[in-house]
Short mmCIF file of C-alpha atoms in Angstrom, two decimals:
data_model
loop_
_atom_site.label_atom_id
_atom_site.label_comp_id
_atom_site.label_asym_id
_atom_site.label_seq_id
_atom_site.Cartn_x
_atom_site.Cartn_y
_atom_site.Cartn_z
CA UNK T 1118 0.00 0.00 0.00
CA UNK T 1119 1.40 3.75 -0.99
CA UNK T 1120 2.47 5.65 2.13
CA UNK T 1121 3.20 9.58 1.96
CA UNK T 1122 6.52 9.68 0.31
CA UNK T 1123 7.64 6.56 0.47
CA UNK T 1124 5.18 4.05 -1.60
CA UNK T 1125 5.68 0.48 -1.92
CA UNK T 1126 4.81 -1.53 -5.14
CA UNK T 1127 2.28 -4.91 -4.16
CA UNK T 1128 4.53 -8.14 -4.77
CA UNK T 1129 7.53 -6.78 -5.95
CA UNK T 1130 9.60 -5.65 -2.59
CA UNK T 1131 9.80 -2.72 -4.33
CA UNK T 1132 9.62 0.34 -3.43
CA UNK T 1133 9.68 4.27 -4.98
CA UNK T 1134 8.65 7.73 -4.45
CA UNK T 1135 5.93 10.05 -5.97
CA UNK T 1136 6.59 13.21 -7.08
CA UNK T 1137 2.82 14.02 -6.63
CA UNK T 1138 0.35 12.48 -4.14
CA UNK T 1139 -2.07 10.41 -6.33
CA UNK T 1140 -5.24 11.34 -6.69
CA UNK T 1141 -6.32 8.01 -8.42
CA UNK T 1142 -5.24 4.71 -9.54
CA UNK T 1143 -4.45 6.76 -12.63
CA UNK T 1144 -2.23 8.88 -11.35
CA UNK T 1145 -0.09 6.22 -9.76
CA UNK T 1146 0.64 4.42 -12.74
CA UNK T 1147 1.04 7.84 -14.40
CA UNK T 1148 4.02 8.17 -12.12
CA UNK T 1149 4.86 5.18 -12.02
CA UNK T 1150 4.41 2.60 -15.16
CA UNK T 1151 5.42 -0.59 -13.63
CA UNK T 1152 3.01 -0.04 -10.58
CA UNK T 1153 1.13 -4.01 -10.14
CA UNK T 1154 -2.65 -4.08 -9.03
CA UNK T 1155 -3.20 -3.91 -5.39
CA UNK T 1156 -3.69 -1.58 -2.71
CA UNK T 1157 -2.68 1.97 -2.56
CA UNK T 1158 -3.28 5.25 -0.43
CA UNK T 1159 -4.47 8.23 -2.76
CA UNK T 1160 -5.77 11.87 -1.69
CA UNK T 1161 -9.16 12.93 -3.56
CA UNK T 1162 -8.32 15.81 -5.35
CA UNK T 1163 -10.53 18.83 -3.78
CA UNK T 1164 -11.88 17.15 -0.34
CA UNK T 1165 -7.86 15.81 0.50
CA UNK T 1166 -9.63 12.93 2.22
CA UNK T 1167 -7.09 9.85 2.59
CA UNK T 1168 -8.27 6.23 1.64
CA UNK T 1169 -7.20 2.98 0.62
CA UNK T 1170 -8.42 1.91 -2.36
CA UNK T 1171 -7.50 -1.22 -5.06
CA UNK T 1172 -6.01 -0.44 -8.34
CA UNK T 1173 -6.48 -2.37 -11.05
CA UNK T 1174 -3.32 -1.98 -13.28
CA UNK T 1175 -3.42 -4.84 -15.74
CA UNK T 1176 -7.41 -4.77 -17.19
CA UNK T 1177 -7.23 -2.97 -20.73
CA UNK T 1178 -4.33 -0.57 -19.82
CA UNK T 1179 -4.72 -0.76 -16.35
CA UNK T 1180 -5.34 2.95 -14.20
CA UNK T 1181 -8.88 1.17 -12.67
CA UNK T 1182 -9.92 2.54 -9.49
CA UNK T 1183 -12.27 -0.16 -7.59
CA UNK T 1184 -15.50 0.97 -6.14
CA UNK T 1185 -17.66 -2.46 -6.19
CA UNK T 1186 -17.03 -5.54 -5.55
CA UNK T 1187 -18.64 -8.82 -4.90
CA UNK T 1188 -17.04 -11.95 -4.90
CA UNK T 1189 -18.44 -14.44 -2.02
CA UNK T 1190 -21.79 -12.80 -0.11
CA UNK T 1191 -19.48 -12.01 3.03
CA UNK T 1192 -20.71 -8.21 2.62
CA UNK T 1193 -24.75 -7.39 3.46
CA UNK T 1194 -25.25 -4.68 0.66
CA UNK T 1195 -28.91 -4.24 1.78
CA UNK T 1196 -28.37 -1.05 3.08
CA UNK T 1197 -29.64 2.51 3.50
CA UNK T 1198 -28.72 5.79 1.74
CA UNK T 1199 -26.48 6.90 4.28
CA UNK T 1200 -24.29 3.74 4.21
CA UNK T 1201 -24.17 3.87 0.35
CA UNK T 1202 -22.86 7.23 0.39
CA UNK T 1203 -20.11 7.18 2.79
CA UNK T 1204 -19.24 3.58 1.70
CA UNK T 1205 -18.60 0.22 3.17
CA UNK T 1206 -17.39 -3.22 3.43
CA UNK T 1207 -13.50 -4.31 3.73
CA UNK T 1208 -10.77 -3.34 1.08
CA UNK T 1209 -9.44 -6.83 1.46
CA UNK T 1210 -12.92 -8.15 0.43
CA UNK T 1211 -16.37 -7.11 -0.76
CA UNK T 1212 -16.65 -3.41 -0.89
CA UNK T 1213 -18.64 -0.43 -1.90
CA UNK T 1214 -16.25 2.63 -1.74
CA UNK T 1215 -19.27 5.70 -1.78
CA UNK T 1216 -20.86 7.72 -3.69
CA UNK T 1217 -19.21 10.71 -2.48
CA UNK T 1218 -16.00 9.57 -3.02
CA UNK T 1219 -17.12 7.85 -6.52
CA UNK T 1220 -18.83 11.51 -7.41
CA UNK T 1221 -15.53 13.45 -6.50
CA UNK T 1222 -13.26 10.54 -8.25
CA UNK T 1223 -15.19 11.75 -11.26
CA UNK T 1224 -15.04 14.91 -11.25
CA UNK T 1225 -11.62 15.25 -12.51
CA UNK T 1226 -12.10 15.18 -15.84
CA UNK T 1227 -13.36 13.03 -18.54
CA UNK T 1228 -13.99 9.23 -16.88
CA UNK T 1229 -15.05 5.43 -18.16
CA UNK T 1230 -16.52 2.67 -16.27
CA UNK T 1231 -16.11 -0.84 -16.97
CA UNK T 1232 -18.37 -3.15 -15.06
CA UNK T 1233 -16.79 -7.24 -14.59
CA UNK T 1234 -18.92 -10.02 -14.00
CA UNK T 1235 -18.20 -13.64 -13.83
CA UNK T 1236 -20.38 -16.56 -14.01
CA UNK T 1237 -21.01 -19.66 -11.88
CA UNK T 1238 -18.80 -21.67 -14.51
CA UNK T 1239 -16.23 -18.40 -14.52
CA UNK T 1240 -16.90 -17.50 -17.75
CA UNK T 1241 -16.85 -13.81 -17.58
CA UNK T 1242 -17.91 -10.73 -19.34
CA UNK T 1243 -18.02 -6.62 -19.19
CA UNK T 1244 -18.85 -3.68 -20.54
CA UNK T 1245 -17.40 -0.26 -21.06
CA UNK T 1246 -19.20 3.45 -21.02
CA UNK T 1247 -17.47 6.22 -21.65
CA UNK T 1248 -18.18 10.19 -19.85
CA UNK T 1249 -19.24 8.68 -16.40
CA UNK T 1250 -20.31 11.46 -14.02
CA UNK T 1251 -22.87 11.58 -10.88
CA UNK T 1252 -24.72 14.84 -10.84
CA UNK T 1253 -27.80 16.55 -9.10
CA UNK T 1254 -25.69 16.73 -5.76
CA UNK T 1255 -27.03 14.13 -2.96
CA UNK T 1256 -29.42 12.18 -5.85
CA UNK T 1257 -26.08 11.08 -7.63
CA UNK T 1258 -27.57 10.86 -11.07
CA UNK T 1259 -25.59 8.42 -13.42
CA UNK T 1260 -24.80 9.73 -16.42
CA UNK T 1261 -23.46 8.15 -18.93
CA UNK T 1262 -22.29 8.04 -22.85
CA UNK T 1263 -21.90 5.18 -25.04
CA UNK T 1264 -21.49 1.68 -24.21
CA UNK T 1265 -19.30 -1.28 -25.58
CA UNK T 1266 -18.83 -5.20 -24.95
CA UNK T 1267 -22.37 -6.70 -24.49
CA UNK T 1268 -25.18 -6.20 -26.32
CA UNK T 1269 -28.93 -6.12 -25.58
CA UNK T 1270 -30.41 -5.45 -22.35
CA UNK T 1271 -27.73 -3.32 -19.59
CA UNK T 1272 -26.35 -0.76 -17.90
CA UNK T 1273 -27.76 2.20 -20.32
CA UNK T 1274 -30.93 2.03 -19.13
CA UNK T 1275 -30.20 3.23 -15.54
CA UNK T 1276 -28.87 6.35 -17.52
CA UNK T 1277 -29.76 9.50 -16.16
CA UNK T 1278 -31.40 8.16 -12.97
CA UNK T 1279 -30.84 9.19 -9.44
CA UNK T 1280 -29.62 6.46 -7.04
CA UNK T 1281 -32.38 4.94 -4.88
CA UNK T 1282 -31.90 2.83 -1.72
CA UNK T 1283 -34.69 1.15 0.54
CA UNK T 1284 -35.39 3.97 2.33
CA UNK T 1285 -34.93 6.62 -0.01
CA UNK T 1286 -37.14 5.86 -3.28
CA UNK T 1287 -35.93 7.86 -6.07
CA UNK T 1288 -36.62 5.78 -9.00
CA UNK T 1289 -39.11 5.97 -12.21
CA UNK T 1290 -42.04 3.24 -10.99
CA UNK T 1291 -44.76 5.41 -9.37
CA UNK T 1292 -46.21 2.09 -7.44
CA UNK T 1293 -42.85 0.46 -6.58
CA UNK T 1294 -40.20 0.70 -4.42
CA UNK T 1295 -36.81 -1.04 -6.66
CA UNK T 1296 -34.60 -0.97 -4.09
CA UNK T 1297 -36.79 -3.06 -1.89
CA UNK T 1298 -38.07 -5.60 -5.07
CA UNK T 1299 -34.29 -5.63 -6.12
CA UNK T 1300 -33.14 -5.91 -2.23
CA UNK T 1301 -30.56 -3.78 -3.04
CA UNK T 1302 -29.34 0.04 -4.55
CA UNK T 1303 -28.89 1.43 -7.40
CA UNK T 1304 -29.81 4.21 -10.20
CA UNK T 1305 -32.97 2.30 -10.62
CA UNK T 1306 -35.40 3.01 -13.95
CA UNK T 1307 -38.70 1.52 -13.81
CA UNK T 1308 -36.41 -0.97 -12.34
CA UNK T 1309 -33.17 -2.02 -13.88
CA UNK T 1310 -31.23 -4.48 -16.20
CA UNK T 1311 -28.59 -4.82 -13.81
CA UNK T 1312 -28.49 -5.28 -10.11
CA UNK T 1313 -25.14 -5.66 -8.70
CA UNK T 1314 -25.73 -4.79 -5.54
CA UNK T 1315 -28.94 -6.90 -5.01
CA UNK T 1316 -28.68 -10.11 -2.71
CA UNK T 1317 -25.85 -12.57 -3.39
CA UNK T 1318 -27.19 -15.83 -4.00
CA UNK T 1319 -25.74 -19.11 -4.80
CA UNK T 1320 -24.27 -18.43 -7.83
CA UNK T 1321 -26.23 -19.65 -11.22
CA UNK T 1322 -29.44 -20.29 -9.47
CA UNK T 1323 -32.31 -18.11 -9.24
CA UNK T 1324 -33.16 -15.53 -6.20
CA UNK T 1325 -35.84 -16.42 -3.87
CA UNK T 1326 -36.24 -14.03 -0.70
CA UNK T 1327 -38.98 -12.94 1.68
CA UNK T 1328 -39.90 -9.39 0.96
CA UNK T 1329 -38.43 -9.05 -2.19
CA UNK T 1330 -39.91 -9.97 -5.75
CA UNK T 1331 -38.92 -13.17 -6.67
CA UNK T 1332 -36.08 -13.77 -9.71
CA UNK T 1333 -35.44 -10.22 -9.51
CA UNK T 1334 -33.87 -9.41 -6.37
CA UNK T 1335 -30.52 -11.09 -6.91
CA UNK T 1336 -26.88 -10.04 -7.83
CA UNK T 1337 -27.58 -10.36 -11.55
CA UNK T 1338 -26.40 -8.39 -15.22
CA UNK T 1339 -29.46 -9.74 -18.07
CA UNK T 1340 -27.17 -8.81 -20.98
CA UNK T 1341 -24.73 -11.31 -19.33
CA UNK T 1342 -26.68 -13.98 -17.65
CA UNK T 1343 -30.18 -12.86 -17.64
CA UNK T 1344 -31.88 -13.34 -13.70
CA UNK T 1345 -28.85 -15.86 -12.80
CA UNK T 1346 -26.81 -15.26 -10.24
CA UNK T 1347 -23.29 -14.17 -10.97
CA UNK T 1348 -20.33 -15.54 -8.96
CA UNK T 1349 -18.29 -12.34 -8.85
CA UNK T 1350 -18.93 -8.41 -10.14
CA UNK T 1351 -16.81 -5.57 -10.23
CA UNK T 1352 -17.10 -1.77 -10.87
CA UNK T 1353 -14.59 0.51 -11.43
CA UNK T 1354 -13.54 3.97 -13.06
CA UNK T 1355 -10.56 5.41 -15.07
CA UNK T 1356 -9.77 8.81 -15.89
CA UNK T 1357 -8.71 9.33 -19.27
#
């Protein structure tokens, strides 16, 4: 993990020094090209707050801040607005890093998500969208421009919504409540195509759950599997 000065690089015994306190996962392997995927300490840009975030460095040209991921259930992401925003879960693990700190990540200038998923089997798939932003203040409205890498139904049609959690209904249905149906959060529509952060269920099977509606309240992407259950998802931003 990158300390102040001094930053070490993850499994090479390595270490170096930055001439700039990163900002991003981009800015580290800005500075420094040989950088490996792992942990690191950066400073957001306008707030200065300090966290510890992963950096992907190896996906498509590597620079991939991580602010999602699910990989084994360990991590309830059930959760209320206030929880969402200021993040949670364990950088060694499952994780969502906030929207505040995803917002202000984005606001540095032009920025692409890429969302991962892996099947049951471990077959995977993603797809890319370029000129991700969250506007409108606390209602974090997704924006987004074109997509690439699956076709059919995904994340596009979330564009332009506001994020909505169980307690804090911001979505398109007049007689629903998504984040409740969908047990989870997200920038529901009228509801969604994907659900990342809805229940983790054995994956490949279907969701069942109390209190929820039925095959649609898992951890699921239809233009990759449809309702199944996906083993592992990730979500994560580049500046370009």
């Amino acid at each position: 993990m990158i300390l102040f000065g001094e930053s070490f690089i993850p499994d090479t015994n390595t270490f170096f020094v930055l001439c700039v306190v990163p900002s991003d996962c981009k800015k580290v392997l800005d500075e420094f090209p040989e950088a490996k995927s792992g942990q690191y300490e950066i400073e957001l840009w306008t707030s200065g707050k300090i966290l510890t975030v992963n950096c992907d460095m190896k996906t498509d040209g590597g620079g991939w801040t991580i602010f999602h991921r699910r990989m084994d259930g360990s991590v309830d992401f059930y959760r209320n607005f206030t929880e969402y925003e200021k993040g949670f879960g364990n950088v060694d693990g499952e994780l969502w890093l906030g929207l505040q700190y995803i917002k202000e990540l984005a606001e540095q200038g032009s920025t692409e998500i890429r969302l991962d998923m892996a099947r049951n089997d471990s077959t995977t798939g993603h797809e890319t969208c370029q000129d991700f932003k969250l506007t409108e203040g606390n209602n974090y409205k997704l924006n987004i421009g074109s997509c690439t890498g699956l076709t059919g139904k995904r994340f596009a049609f979330n564009n332009q919504m506001s994020f909505s959690t169980n307690d804090r209904d911001l979505d398109m249905s007049s007689d629903r409540n998504c984040a409740v149906e969908g047990h989870g959060a997200w920038w529901y529509n009228s509801c969604t195509r994907v659900n990342l952060n809805g229940l983790y269920v054995a994956p490949g099977t279907i969701c069942e759950f109390p209190g929820a509606l039925d095959d649609f309240c898992g951890h699921w992407h239809y233009g990759f599997d449809k309702l199944y259950a996906l083993r592992t998802s990730s979500m994560m931003i580049r500046r370009k």
